[in-house]
């Protein structure tokens, strides 16, 4: 069986932290979609690590890590991740396996991302500028460059042909981009040589054999359900299926092999980049969440927009993913609020609804809140469920009743140890 761990909001829920906590229970950790747009933060032994492409099991000696076919890989960022972890003496050749079917982000994909965003002006998606959209466009357009291509002698010809096409498209964009392709390519080719020292596999074969041999696997999602290409707040989304189905296509596992589905959410909600956000706060409460929660993007450093927990959106994400258990993150950040608000319905085009509709732009959607008493206690040194304040427990029960799935982990700080099983 293979368990899934997914973000249920607009990303940055704390997936990396929980994967790291759970890795001791698994033989294999596998990323199934997204690319270095992700930033997964792990904190332990006083050190902080932000992972972009590597699965978050990489620090555990016992686990094998797989970058699945659904992931897009930027060799330059990949090499940086390897360099950053060099002091840990991890045997990457045996501990980090890469799918041959994963697509490669070329320097010109990044340029295309930048050009597209620049041309959109105010209507921009606010992408991470990592080339994610253009790389997935080439994948679905059947022009992509895959990791397995590197094993062929003529890979440079393939690279050149695709780059040539990209440069033509870049000309088409009516924007000025400042770049030096020679420099970008020299960095890219250098990184490719490092990448080629790692192990490329047919990961779907590997994973299915592992399942057949009784190995335990955790699939690690990136981004969050509200950024899913089909079910998110389109077009302000990423370019992959971030939801449970993405794990099937992104690793080559059948739906009937899926066991637990861990759904990760923050006790409030954040978003980085553009797009609608019904419970967004512009007042002191939002500023407090941002300050106490250190809400800055792990990949881009941009400030994250903050708002009250949106249960309409959470219920939608639980449904689409088939979540079997919830993990509530950052409860500690809400300590000190006298009253907490939870969005329990939308007013959508003049009607009160509790489902997530086609579009949630401000002109169509306003929110209705239920108020709940907050907790004042500092949670950060609590270690077991009995210590949690009654008001937090009531908050959790309210959520469970609304979405119909139990909360099994309450996270009370960023460190691996600040994790309470409830
Ligand atoms: P991911 O992309 O889902 O892995 O999440 P990020 O790492 O981008 O963002 C989550 C941030 O919250 C990181 O800075 C974590 O260190 C931090 N974090 C995770 N869990 C908690 C928690 O329970 N409390 C607090 N205060 N911080 C947390
Ligand atoms: P993790 O895995 C939060 C957002 C970007 C932008 C939109 C599209 O750390 O949760 P893209 O570069 O994918 O084309 O950008 O998606 N975004 C994320 N927001 N966390 C992420 O990843 C994100 N990855 C992309 O900010 O709004
Ligand atoms: Mg993140």
Short mmCIF file of N, CA, C and O in Angstrom, two decimals, residues 310-408:
data_model
loop_
_atom_site.label_atom_id
_atom_site.label_comp_id
_atom_site.label_asym_id
_atom_site.label_seq_id
_atom_site.Cartn_x
_atom_site.Cartn_y
_atom_site.Cartn_z
N UNK A 310 -10.93 28.52 6.24
CA UNK A 310 -12.08 28.43 5.34
C UNK A 310 -12.53 26.97 5.27
O UNK A 310 -11.91 26.15 4.59
N UNK A 311 -13.62 26.66 5.99
CA UNK A 311 -14.06 25.25 6.05
C UNK A 311 -14.80 24.81 4.78
O UNK A 311 -14.87 23.62 4.50
N UNK A 312 -15.33 25.78 4.04
CA UNK A 312 -15.97 25.42 2.76
C UNK A 312 -14.88 24.85 1.84
O UNK A 312 -15.04 23.78 1.24
N UNK A 313 -13.77 25.56 1.77
CA UNK A 313 -12.66 25.13 0.93
C UNK A 313 -12.04 23.83 1.49
O UNK A 313 -11.67 22.93 0.72
N UNK A 314 -11.95 23.73 2.81
CA UNK A 314 -11.32 22.53 3.41
C UNK A 314 -12.17 21.29 3.13
O UNK A 314 -11.63 20.22 2.79
N UNK A 315 -13.48 21.45 3.24
CA UNK A 315 -14.38 20.31 2.99
C UNK A 315 -14.26 19.84 1.53
O UNK A 315 -14.25 18.65 1.24
N UNK A 316 -14.15 20.80 0.65
CA UNK A 316 -13.97 20.53 -0.79
C UNK A 316 -12.69 19.73 -1.02
O UNK A 316 -12.68 18.70 -1.70
N UNK A 317 -11.62 20.17 -0.38
CA UNK A 317 -10.32 19.50 -0.55
C UNK A 317 -10.36 18.09 0.04
O UNK A 317 -9.82 17.14 -0.53
N UNK A 318 -11.03 17.94 1.18
CA UNK A 318 -11.15 16.63 1.83
C UNK A 318 -11.88 15.67 0.89
O UNK A 318 -11.49 14.51 0.71
N UNK A 319 -12.94 16.19 0.25
CA UNK A 319 -13.74 15.36 -0.65
C UNK A 319 -12.93 14.92 -1.87
O UNK A 319 -12.89 13.73 -2.21
N UNK A 320 -12.28 15.87 -2.52
CA UNK A 320 -11.57 15.54 -3.77
C UNK A 320 -10.41 14.59 -3.53
O UNK A 320 -10.10 13.75 -4.38
N UNK A 321 -9.79 14.71 -2.37
CA UNK A 321 -8.62 13.87 -2.08
C UNK A 321 -8.95 12.55 -1.38
O UNK A 321 -8.08 11.71 -1.21
N UNK A 322 -10.16 12.42 -0.89
CA UNK A 322 -10.48 11.24 -0.09
C UNK A 322 -9.64 11.19 1.17
O UNK A 322 -9.12 10.14 1.57
N UNK A 323 -9.50 12.34 1.83
CA UNK A 323 -8.66 12.42 3.03
C UNK A 323 -9.20 11.49 4.12
O UNK A 323 -10.41 11.46 4.38
N UNK A 324 -8.32 10.71 4.73
CA UNK A 324 -8.75 9.80 5.80
C UNK A 324 -8.38 10.34 7.18
O UNK A 324 -8.95 9.94 8.17
N UNK A 325 -7.37 11.23 7.23
CA UNK A 325 -7.06 11.87 8.51
C UNK A 325 -6.43 13.23 8.29
O UNK A 325 -5.67 13.43 7.34
N UNK A 326 -6.76 14.14 9.19
CA UNK A 326 -6.27 15.51 9.06
C UNK A 326 -5.13 15.78 10.04
O UNK A 326 -5.06 15.19 11.12
N UNK A 327 -4.23 16.66 9.64
CA UNK A 327 -3.16 17.15 10.52
C UNK A 327 -3.28 18.67 10.57
O UNK A 327 -3.18 19.32 9.54
N UNK A 328 -3.51 19.20 11.77
CA UNK A 328 -3.67 20.65 11.89
C UNK A 328 -2.36 21.30 12.33
O UNK A 328 -1.81 20.98 13.38
N UNK A 329 -1.88 22.22 11.51
CA UNK A 329 -0.59 22.86 11.74
C UNK A 329 -0.76 24.27 12.31
O UNK A 329 -1.78 24.92 12.09
N UNK A 330 0.27 24.72 13.02
CA UNK A 330 0.39 26.12 13.43
C UNK A 330 -0.70 26.59 14.38
O UNK A 330 -1.04 27.77 14.40
N UNK A 331 -1.25 25.65 15.17
CA UNK A 331 -2.22 26.04 16.20
C UNK A 331 -1.59 27.05 17.15
O UNK A 331 -2.27 27.94 17.69
N UNK A 332 -0.29 26.95 17.35
CA UNK A 332 0.43 27.85 18.27
C UNK A 332 0.34 29.31 17.81
O UNK A 332 0.35 30.23 18.62
N UNK A 333 0.22 29.52 16.49
CA UNK A 333 0.21 30.89 15.96
C UNK A 333 -1.06 31.62 16.37
O UNK A 333 -1.09 32.84 16.51
N UNK A 334 -2.13 30.87 16.62
CA UNK A 334 -3.41 31.51 16.98
C UNK A 334 -3.54 31.76 18.48
O UNK A 334 -4.53 32.36 18.92
N UNK A 335 -2.56 31.35 19.29
CA UNK A 335 -2.62 31.61 20.73
C UNK A 335 -2.72 33.11 20.98
O UNK A 335 -1.95 33.88 20.39
N UNK A 336 -3.65 33.51 21.82
CA UNK A 336 -3.74 34.93 22.17
C UNK A 336 -4.91 35.65 21.51
O UNK A 336 -5.28 36.74 21.92
N UNK A 337 -5.51 35.04 20.50
CA UNK A 337 -6.73 35.64 19.92
C UNK A 337 -7.90 35.36 20.86
O UNK A 337 -8.10 34.21 21.27
N UNK A 338 -8.67 36.40 21.18
CA UNK A 338 -9.81 36.17 22.07
C UNK A 338 -10.89 35.36 21.34
O UNK A 338 -11.42 34.39 21.85
N UNK A 339 -11.18 35.82 20.12
CA UNK A 339 -12.18 35.12 19.29
C UNK A 339 -11.55 34.69 17.97
O UNK A 339 -10.76 35.44 17.39
N UNK A 340 -11.90 33.51 17.52
CA UNK A 340 -11.44 33.06 16.20
C UNK A 340 -12.65 32.95 15.29
O UNK A 340 -13.74 32.60 15.74
N UNK A 341 -12.44 33.26 14.04
CA UNK A 341 -13.54 33.11 13.10
C UNK A 341 -13.24 31.93 12.18
O UNK A 341 -12.10 31.70 11.80
N UNK A 342 -14.31 31.21 11.82
CA UNK A 342 -14.18 30.11 10.86
C UNK A 342 -15.24 30.31 9.80
O UNK A 342 -16.42 30.50 10.12
N UNK A 343 -14.83 30.27 8.56
CA UNK A 343 -15.80 30.43 7.47
C UNK A 343 -16.56 29.13 7.28
O UNK A 343 -15.97 28.08 7.04
N UNK A 344 -17.90 29.22 7.40
CA UNK A 344 -18.72 28.00 7.30
C UNK A 344 -19.67 28.02 6.10
O UNK A 344 -20.31 27.02 5.82
N UNK A 345 -19.78 29.17 5.43
CA UNK A 345 -20.55 29.18 4.16
C UNK A 345 -20.17 30.41 3.36
O UNK A 345 -19.57 31.36 3.89
N UNK A 346 -20.49 30.35 2.07
CA UNK A 346 -20.28 31.51 1.19
C UNK A 346 -21.64 32.08 0.79
O UNK A 346 -22.62 31.33 0.66
N UNK A 347 -21.69 33.38 0.55
CA UNK A 347 -22.81 33.96 -0.19
C UNK A 347 -22.32 34.08 -1.62
O UNK A 347 -21.38 34.81 -1.90
N UNK A 348 -22.92 33.28 -2.48
CA UNK A 348 -22.43 33.18 -3.86
C UNK A 348 -23.56 33.57 -4.80
O UNK A 348 -24.60 32.89 -4.83
N UNK A 349 -23.36 34.66 -5.51
CA UNK A 349 -24.38 35.14 -6.45
C UNK A 349 -25.76 35.16 -5.79
O UNK A 349 -26.75 34.64 -6.33
N UNK A 350 -25.84 35.71 -4.57
CA UNK A 350 -27.13 35.90 -3.89
C UNK A 350 -27.66 34.68 -3.16
O UNK A 350 -28.74 34.72 -2.58
N UNK A 351 -26.88 33.59 -3.12
CA UNK A 351 -27.37 32.38 -2.46
C UNK A 351 -26.35 31.92 -1.42
O UNK A 351 -25.15 32.07 -1.66
N UNK A 352 -26.81 31.37 -0.29
CA UNK A 352 -25.86 30.84 0.70
C UNK A 352 -25.51 29.39 0.33
O UNK A 352 -26.40 28.57 0.20
N UNK A 353 -24.22 29.12 0.18
CA UNK A 353 -23.82 27.77 -0.23
C UNK A 353 -22.70 27.25 0.68
O UNK A 353 -21.97 28.04 1.30
N UNK A 354 -22.56 25.94 0.74
CA UNK A 354 -21.48 25.35 1.54
C UNK A 354 -20.54 24.51 0.66
O UNK A 354 -19.76 23.72 1.16
N UNK A 355 -20.67 24.65 -0.65
CA UNK A 355 -19.72 23.96 -1.54
C UNK A 355 -18.83 24.99 -2.22
O UNK A 355 -19.12 26.19 -2.18
N UNK A 356 -17.77 24.52 -2.85
CA UNK A 356 -16.77 25.41 -3.46
C UNK A 356 -17.15 25.57 -4.94
O UNK A 356 -17.03 24.62 -5.72
N UNK A 357 -17.59 26.76 -5.32
CA UNK A 357 -18.16 26.91 -6.66
C UNK A 357 -17.12 27.19 -7.74
O UNK A 357 -15.92 27.22 -7.48
N UNK A 358 -17.61 27.42 -8.95
CA UNK A 358 -16.76 27.65 -10.13
C UNK A 358 -15.77 28.78 -9.92
O UNK A 358 -14.59 28.65 -10.26
N UNK A 359 -16.24 29.88 -9.42
CA UNK A 359 -15.31 31.01 -9.20
C UNK A 359 -15.63 31.68 -7.87
O UNK A 359 -16.79 31.86 -7.52
N UNK A 360 -14.58 32.04 -7.17
CA UNK A 360 -14.80 32.65 -5.85
C UNK A 360 -14.24 34.07 -5.81
O UNK A 360 -13.77 34.53 -4.78
N UNK A 361 -14.29 34.75 -6.95
CA UNK A 361 -13.82 36.13 -6.97
C UNK A 361 -14.70 36.98 -6.04
O UNK A 361 -15.87 36.65 -5.81
N UNK A 362 -14.12 38.07 -5.59
CA UNK A 362 -14.78 38.94 -4.62
C UNK A 362 -16.17 39.38 -5.09
O UNK A 362 -17.10 39.50 -4.29
N UNK A 363 -16.31 39.64 -6.40
CA UNK A 363 -17.59 40.16 -6.87
C UNK A 363 -18.71 39.12 -6.79
O UNK A 363 -19.88 39.47 -6.79
N UNK A 364 -18.34 37.84 -6.70
CA UNK A 364 -19.36 36.78 -6.63
C UNK A 364 -19.55 36.24 -5.22
O UNK A 364 -20.56 35.64 -4.91
N UNK A 365 -18.51 36.36 -4.42
CA UNK A 365 -18.47 35.58 -3.18
C UNK A 365 -18.14 36.43 -1.96
O UNK A 365 -17.17 37.17 -1.96
N UNK A 366 -18.98 36.31 -0.92
CA UNK A 366 -18.57 36.83 0.39
C UNK A 366 -18.73 35.69 1.39
O UNK A 366 -19.32 34.65 1.06
N UNK A 367 -18.19 35.87 2.57
CA UNK A 367 -18.14 34.72 3.49
C UNK A 367 -18.99 34.94 4.74
O UNK A 367 -19.20 36.08 5.17
N UNK A 368 -19.46 33.85 5.31
CA UNK A 368 -20.16 33.88 6.60
C UNK A 368 -19.28 33.15 7.61
O UNK A 368 -18.73 32.08 7.30
N UNK A 369 -19.15 33.75 8.77
CA UNK A 369 -18.27 33.18 9.80
C UNK A 369 -19.05 32.64 10.99
O UNK A 369 -20.10 33.19 11.36
N UNK A 370 -18.48 31.64 11.63
CA UNK A 370 -18.92 31.23 12.96
C UNK A 370 -17.79 31.64 13.90
O UNK A 370 -16.62 31.45 13.56
N UNK A 371 -18.15 32.21 15.05
CA UNK A 371 -17.10 32.63 16.00
C UNK A 371 -16.88 31.56 17.06
O UNK A 371 -17.83 30.96 17.55
N UNK A 372 -15.64 31.37 17.38
CA UNK A 372 -15.27 30.38 18.39
C UNK A 372 -14.29 31.04 19.35
O UNK A 372 -13.45 31.85 18.93
N UNK A 373 -14.38 30.70 20.64
CA UNK A 373 -13.46 31.30 21.60
C UNK A 373 -12.04 30.81 21.35
O UNK A 373 -11.82 29.62 21.08
N UNK A 374 -11.10 31.72 21.44
CA UNK A 374 -9.70 31.36 21.20
C UNK A 374 -9.04 30.79 22.44
O UNK A 374 -9.66 30.65 23.49
N UNK A 375 -7.77 30.45 22.32
CA UNK A 375 -6.99 29.97 23.47
C UNK A 375 -5.84 30.94 23.71
O UNK A 375 -5.32 31.56 22.78
N UNK A 376 -5.47 31.06 24.97
CA UNK A 376 -4.44 32.04 25.34
C UNK A 376 -3.11 31.37 25.64
O UNK A 376 -2.06 32.01 25.65
N UNK A 377 -3.15 30.07 25.91
CA UNK A 377 -1.94 29.36 26.36
C UNK A 377 -0.89 29.28 25.25
O UNK A 377 -1.23 29.19 24.08
N UNK A 378 0.37 29.30 25.67
CA UNK A 378 1.47 29.05 24.73
C UNK A 378 1.54 27.53 24.53
O UNK A 378 1.70 26.77 25.49
N UNK A 379 1.41 27.11 23.29
CA UNK A 379 1.35 25.65 23.03
C UNK A 379 2.71 25.04 22.75
O UNK A 379 2.86 23.82 22.71
N UNK A 380 3.70 25.91 22.53
CA UNK A 380 4.92 25.45 21.85
C UNK A 380 5.74 24.41 22.64
O UNK A 380 6.55 23.71 22.05
N UNK A 381 5.52 24.34 23.97
CA UNK A 381 6.28 23.31 24.69
C UNK A 381 5.39 22.14 25.10
O UNK A 381 5.83 21.27 25.86
N UNK A 382 4.18 22.14 24.62
CA UNK A 382 3.29 21.02 24.96
C UNK A 382 3.71 19.77 24.18
O UNK A 382 4.12 19.87 23.02
N UNK A 383 3.55 18.62 24.81
CA UNK A 383 4.01 17.40 24.15
C UNK A 383 2.93 16.33 24.05
O UNK A 383 3.10 15.35 23.34
N UNK A 384 1.84 16.50 24.81
CA UNK A 384 0.78 15.50 24.61
C UNK A 384 -0.62 16.11 24.64
O UNK A 384 -0.83 17.22 25.13
N UNK A 385 -1.54 15.33 24.09
CA UNK A 385 -2.89 15.83 23.81
C UNK A 385 -3.60 16.35 25.06
O UNK A 385 -4.38 17.30 24.98
N UNK A 386 -3.29 15.75 26.23
CA UNK A 386 -3.98 16.16 27.47
C UNK A 386 -3.67 17.61 27.82
O UNK A 386 -4.45 18.27 28.51
N UNK A 387 -2.51 18.09 27.38
CA UNK A 387 -2.12 19.46 27.74
C UNK A 387 -2.82 20.53 26.89
O UNK A 387 -2.84 21.68 27.23
N UNK A 388 -3.37 20.11 25.76
CA UNK A 388 -3.95 21.10 24.83
C UNK A 388 -5.15 21.80 25.46
O UNK A 388 -5.97 21.16 26.13
N UNK A 389 -5.27 23.12 25.28
CA UNK A 389 -6.38 23.86 25.90
C UNK A 389 -7.74 23.39 25.39
O UNK A 389 -7.85 22.95 24.24
N UNK A 390 -8.75 23.52 26.26
CA UNK A 390 -10.09 23.06 25.89
C UNK A 390 -10.59 23.80 24.65
O UNK A 390 -11.21 23.20 23.77
N UNK A 391 -10.33 25.09 24.57
CA UNK A 391 -10.83 25.84 23.42
C UNK A 391 -10.21 25.36 22.11
O UNK A 391 -10.86 25.37 21.07
N UNK A 392 -8.96 24.93 22.16
CA UNK A 392 -8.34 24.37 20.94
C UNK A 392 -9.01 23.04 20.59
O UNK A 392 -9.31 22.78 19.42
N UNK A 393 -9.27 22.26 21.62
CA UNK A 393 -9.94 20.96 21.36
C UNK A 393 -11.31 21.20 20.74
O UNK A 393 -11.73 20.48 19.83
N UNK A 394 -12.03 22.24 21.25
CA UNK A 394 -13.36 22.54 20.69
C UNK A 394 -13.23 23.01 19.23
O UNK A 394 -14.08 22.69 18.40
N UNK A 395 -12.18 23.77 18.95
CA UNK A 395 -11.92 24.24 17.58
C UNK A 395 -11.73 23.04 16.65
O UNK A 395 -12.30 22.95 15.57
N UNK A 396 -10.95 22.08 17.14
CA UNK A 396 -10.67 20.86 16.37
C UNK A 396 -11.96 20.06 16.15
O UNK A 396 -12.24 19.60 15.04
N UNK A 397 -12.75 19.94 17.21
CA UNK A 397 -14.01 19.16 17.10
C UNK A 397 -14.94 19.83 16.09
O UNK A 397 -15.59 19.16 15.27
N UNK A 398 -14.98 21.16 16.12
CA UNK A 398 -15.82 21.89 15.17
C UNK A 398 -15.41 21.57 13.73
O UNK A 398 -16.25 21.29 12.87
N UNK A 399 -14.11 21.55 13.50
CA UNK A 399 -13.59 21.26 12.15
C UNK A 399 -13.94 19.82 11.76
O UNK A 399 -14.43 19.55 10.67
N UNK A 400 -13.68 18.90 12.68
CA UNK A 400 -13.95 17.48 12.39
C UNK A 400 -15.42 17.26 12.04
O UNK A 400 -15.75 16.54 11.09
N UNK A 401 -16.31 17.90 12.82
CA UNK A 401 -17.73 17.73 12.55
C UNK A 401 -18.11 18.31 11.19
O UNK A 401 -18.93 17.76 10.48
N UNK A 402 -17.48 19.41 10.84
CA UNK A 402 -17.83 20.07 9.57
C UNK A 402 -17.37 19.25 8.37
O UNK A 402 -18.11 19.09 7.40
N UNK A 403 -16.15 18.75 8.44
CA UNK A 403 -15.62 18.06 7.25
C UNK A 403 -15.75 16.54 7.32
O UNK A 403 -15.57 15.85 6.32
N UNK A 404 -16.06 16.01 8.50
CA UNK A 404 -16.34 14.58 8.62
C UNK A 404 -15.11 13.69 8.66
O UNK A 404 -15.20 12.49 8.35
N UNK A 405 -13.95 14.24 9.02
CA UNK A 405 -12.72 13.44 9.08
C UNK A 405 -11.98 13.82 10.37
O UNK A 405 -11.94 15.00 10.73
N UNK A 406 -11.39 12.83 11.06
CA UNK A 406 -10.71 13.14 12.33
C UNK A 406 -9.36 13.84 12.16
O UNK A 406 -8.64 13.58 11.19
N UNK A 407 -9.04 14.70 13.13
CA UNK A 407 -7.70 15.31 13.20
C UNK A 407 -6.83 14.40 14.05
O UNK A 407 -7.17 14.12 15.20
N UNK A 408 -5.71 13.94 13.50
CA UNK A 408 -4.86 12.97 14.23
C UNK A 408 -3.54 13.57 14.70
O UNK A 408 -2.87 12.99 15.53
#
